[in-house]
Amino acid sequence: MAPGFPVPLQGLVGLLLLCALPWTEGGKVLVIPVEGSHWLSMRDVLTELHARGHQIMVVAPEVSIYIKKEDFFTLKTYAVPYTNQGYKRTITHNFNLVFETRNYVKTFFKLSEVLKNISTTVLKSCRNLLHNETLLRHLNSSSFDVVLTDPVLPCGAVLAKYLRIPTVFFLLYLPCDIDSEATQCPNPSSYIPSLLTRLSDHMSFLQRVKNMLYLLPLKYLCHITFTPYESLASELLQRQVSLVEVLNHASVWLFRKDFVFDYPRPILPNMVFIGGINCANRKPLSQVCIEAINILCRIYFLLLTFLLVF
Ligand SMILES: *[C@@H]1O[C@H](CO)[C@@H](O)[C@H](O)[C@H]1NC(C)=O
Ligand SMILES: *[C@@H]1O[C@H](CO)[C@@H](O)[C@H](O)[C@H]1NC(C)=O
Ligand SMILES: *[C@@H]1O[C@H](CO)[C@@H](O)[C@H](O)[C@H]1NC(C)=O
C-alpha cells in the first residue's frame, strides 16, 4: 500500500480528482479533417469540444471548399500543388455530370475518371502534408493529447501513427470492410449485406453469392485507392506498413451510423455508434438524393459486370 492515506481516504481522493476533471485544463486536440460532408459533421463536434474548454488545432490544405478559419479552433494550412479553381472544378462540377446523361455506360466511365481525379488530388494534398518536415516537427513539439480524424482518407491516420498520438476515428463508413479487418471484428458475408446490394441479413444461397460478388469491385477500387497511402506510411515510418496497421492504431472508433439503417454486426467496446449526431441539422431527403442512390446502385452493378467479364 502506498504510504500517506489509508485505503478509504485514497479512494475518496481519487473520486474527488475524478469529479474535478471536467474543471481541469482542457486537452489539446489535433484535427486532420476530410473535405465535404465529413468536415461538416466533424465541425459540430469541434464547437462542443471548444465549449468544454479543449484547445483545437485543425490542419488542412490551403485550398478547400468548406474548411475555413473559425473562432473556435486554430487553423494551420499547408501548401498544395493545385489551384482553388481547379480543385472546385474537380470536386463539385464533375459530380453534376453524373446526372446529365441517361447512359449508364457513359456515366460509369465518366464517374471512374472523376473519382480517379479526386483521389489523385487528395493524395497530392496528403503527400504535401506528410513531406512537410517543418510542419511535422511543429506538430510533434506541440504535445497534442489526441488526434481526431476521419479515416476514410487515411492521411490523418498515417500522421497520428507517425506522431504516436492516441487517436479517435470519426467516420461514417470505410469501404471494403477495412474497419472490420483493422479491428479484427468478425464480418461473415453470409449475414452482413454489402453496400448497395439492398439485401437483408436473411439471405438465400444465391443472395449470399451475390453478396460476395458485390465485394469484388470494391476490393479492387480500394486496392487502387489505398495502396499509395501504405507507401506514404512506409516511407514516413521507414518500414513496411500496411493500411490495417495504420488503422489499428486508433483507440476509439466513433461511427456516424445507427442500427436503424445498418444491420447489427459484432463490434468491440471501443467502437461507438453516434449516428444521432447527423440529426443536428435535419432536413428531408431530397428527390435528387434518392435519384443519386438509384444511379449509384445501377453504376455499381455495371462495374461488377465489367470486372467479371474482363
Ligand atoms: C510547410 O508548412 C508550413 C506551415 O503550415 C508552411 O508555411 C510551408 O510553406 C510548408 N512548406 C512547404 C514546403 O510546403
Ligand atoms: C481529370 O484530370 C485531368 C488532368 O488534370 C483533366 O484534364 C480532366 O478533364 C479531368 N477529368 C475529369 C472528368 O475531371
Ligand atoms: C518527436 O519529438 C520527440 C521529442 O523531441 C522525439 O523524441 C521524437 O523522435 C519525435 N518524433 C517524431 C515522429 O518526429
PDB file of N, CA, C and O in Angstrom, residues 26 39 45 49 61 70 78 97-98 113 123 125 128 130 164 190 228 253 267 284:
ATOM      1  N   GLY A  26      -8.378  21.951 -20.252  1.00  0.00           N
ATOM      2  CA  GLY A  26      -8.820  21.126 -21.365  1.00  0.00           C
ATOM      3  C   GLY A  26      -7.655  20.475 -22.081  1.00  0.00           C
ATOM      4  O   GLY A  26      -6.498  20.836 -21.879  1.00  0.00           O
ATOM      5  N   TRP A  39     -16.301  16.900 -43.084  1.00  0.00           N
ATOM      6  CA  TRP A  39     -15.924  18.038 -42.266  1.00  0.00           C
ATOM      7  C   TRP A  39     -17.147  18.654 -41.582  1.00  0.00           C
ATOM      8  O   TRP A  39     -17.105  19.019 -40.408  1.00  0.00           O
ATOM      9  N   VAL A  45     -18.915  18.704 -33.754  1.00  0.00           N
ATOM     10  CA  VAL A  45     -18.244  18.129 -32.583  1.00  0.00           C
ATOM     11  C   VAL A  45     -17.197  19.105 -32.048  1.00  0.00           C
ATOM     12  O   VAL A  45     -17.049  19.271 -30.838  1.00  0.00           O
ATOM     13  N   LEU A  49     -16.479  20.560 -28.325  1.00  0.00           N
ATOM     14  CA  LEU A  49     -15.187  20.375 -27.642  1.00  0.00           C
ATOM     15  C   LEU A  49     -14.651  21.725 -27.180  1.00  0.00           C
ATOM     16  O   LEU A  49     -14.132  21.864 -26.073  1.00  0.00           O
ATOM     17  N   PRO A  61      -5.384  21.508 -45.971  1.00  0.00           N
ATOM     18  CA  PRO A  61      -4.747  22.120 -47.139  1.00  0.00           C
ATOM     19  C   PRO A  61      -5.232  23.554 -47.322  1.00  0.00           C
ATOM     20  O   PRO A  61      -6.358  23.880 -46.942  1.00  0.00           O
ATOM     21  N   GLU A  70     -12.182  29.653 -38.356  1.00  0.00           N
ATOM     22  CA  GLU A  70     -13.315  29.992 -37.488  1.00  0.00           C
ATOM     23  C   GLU A  70     -12.781  30.268 -36.089  1.00  0.00           C
ATOM     24  O   GLU A  70     -11.636  29.907 -35.783  1.00  0.00           O
ATOM     25  N   TYR A  78      -1.386  24.087 -45.088  1.00  0.00           N
ATOM     26  CA  TYR A  78      -0.154  23.779 -45.813  1.00  0.00           C
ATOM     27  C   TYR A  78      -0.419  23.916 -47.303  1.00  0.00           C
ATOM     28  O   TYR A  78      -1.557  23.771 -47.763  1.00  0.00           O
ATOM     29  N   LEU A  97     -22.073  15.941 -63.725  1.00  0.00           N
ATOM     30  CA  LEU A  97     -22.030  15.200 -64.982  1.00  0.00           C
ATOM     31  C   LEU A  97     -22.817  13.899 -64.882  1.00  0.00           C
ATOM     32  O   LEU A  97     -23.418  13.435 -65.843  1.00  0.00           O
ATOM     33  N   VAL A  98     -22.794  13.322 -63.680  1.00  0.00           N
ATOM     34  CA  VAL A  98     -23.460  12.045 -63.460  1.00  0.00           C
ATOM     35  C   VAL A  98     -24.939  12.137 -63.811  1.00  0.00           C
ATOM     36  O   VAL A  98     -25.536  11.199 -64.324  1.00  0.00           O
ATOM     37  N   GLU A 113     -13.478   8.318 -64.021  1.00  0.00           N
ATOM     38  CA  GLU A 113     -12.463   9.332 -64.258  1.00  0.00           C
ATOM     39  C   GLU A 113     -12.511  10.404 -63.169  1.00  0.00           C
ATOM     40  O   GLU A 113     -11.474  10.824 -62.649  1.00  0.00           O
ATOM     41  N   LEU A 123      -4.585  12.812 -52.741  1.00  0.00           N
ATOM     42  CA  LEU A 123      -3.304  12.163 -52.463  1.00  0.00           C
ATOM     43  C   LEU A 123      -2.163  13.179 -52.548  1.00  0.00           C
ATOM     44  O   LEU A 123      -1.257  13.177 -51.719  1.00  0.00           O
ATOM     45  N   SER A 125      -2.425  16.295 -51.905  1.00  0.00           N
ATOM     46  CA  SER A 125      -2.540  17.111 -50.701  1.00  0.00           C
ATOM     47  C   SER A 125      -1.897  16.390 -49.515  1.00  0.00           C
ATOM     48  O   SER A 125      -1.135  16.975 -48.744  1.00  0.00           O
ATOM     49  N   ASN A 128       1.859  16.421 -49.632  1.00  0.00           N
ATOM     50  CA  ASN A 128       2.424  17.705 -49.222  1.00  0.00           C
ATOM     51  C   ASN A 128       2.444  17.866 -47.712  1.00  0.00           C
ATOM     52  O   ASN A 128       3.362  18.446 -47.157  1.00  0.00           O
ATOM     53  N   LEU A 130       2.542  15.277 -45.443  1.00  0.00           N
ATOM     54  CA  LEU A 130       3.456  14.318 -44.816  1.00  0.00           C
ATOM     55  C   LEU A 130       4.919  14.549 -45.210  1.00  0.00           C
ATOM     56  O   LEU A 130       5.821  14.036 -44.559  1.00  0.00           O
ATOM     57  N   ARG A 164       2.691   9.145 -33.006  1.00  0.00           N
ATOM     58  CA  ARG A 164       2.381   8.291 -31.845  1.00  0.00           C
ATOM     59  C   ARG A 164       1.456   8.990 -30.850  1.00  0.00           C
ATOM     60  O   ARG A 164       1.724   9.017 -29.632  1.00  0.00           O
ATOM     61  N   SER A 190     -22.077 -14.031 -45.158  1.00  0.00           N
ATOM     62  CA  SER A 190     -23.358 -14.745 -45.241  1.00  0.00           C
ATOM     63  C   SER A 190     -24.445 -14.006 -44.473  1.00  0.00           C
ATOM     64  O   SER A 190     -25.630 -14.236 -44.679  1.00  0.00           O
ATOM     65  N   PRO A 228      -1.385   3.782 -52.328  1.00  0.00           N
ATOM     66  CA  PRO A 228      -0.464   4.921 -52.187  1.00  0.00           C
ATOM     67  C   PRO A 228      -0.296   5.392 -50.737  1.00  0.00           C
ATOM     68  O   PRO A 228       0.779   5.873 -50.362  1.00  0.00           O
ATOM     69  N   TRP A 253     -13.257   4.259 -32.073  1.00  0.00           N
ATOM     70  CA  TRP A 253     -13.906   4.447 -33.365  1.00  0.00           C
ATOM     71  C   TRP A 253     -15.305   5.011 -33.119  1.00  0.00           C
ATOM     72  O   TRP A 253     -16.138   4.329 -32.509  1.00  0.00           O
ATOM     73  N   ILE A 267     -19.137  -5.965 -32.763  1.00  0.00           N
ATOM     74  CA  ILE A 267     -18.222  -4.819 -32.598  1.00  0.00           C
ATOM     75  C   ILE A 267     -17.466  -4.951 -31.270  1.00  0.00           C
ATOM     76  O   ILE A 267     -17.832  -5.764 -30.420  1.00  0.00           O
ATOM     77  N   PRO A 284     -35.503  16.995 -44.812  1.00  0.00           N
ATOM     78  CA  PRO A 284     -35.997  15.817 -45.527  1.00  0.00           C
ATOM     79  C   PRO A 284     -35.058  15.445 -46.672  1.00  0.00           C
ATOM     80  O   PRO A 284     -34.385  16.299 -47.238  1.00  0.00           O
TER      81      PRO A 284
END
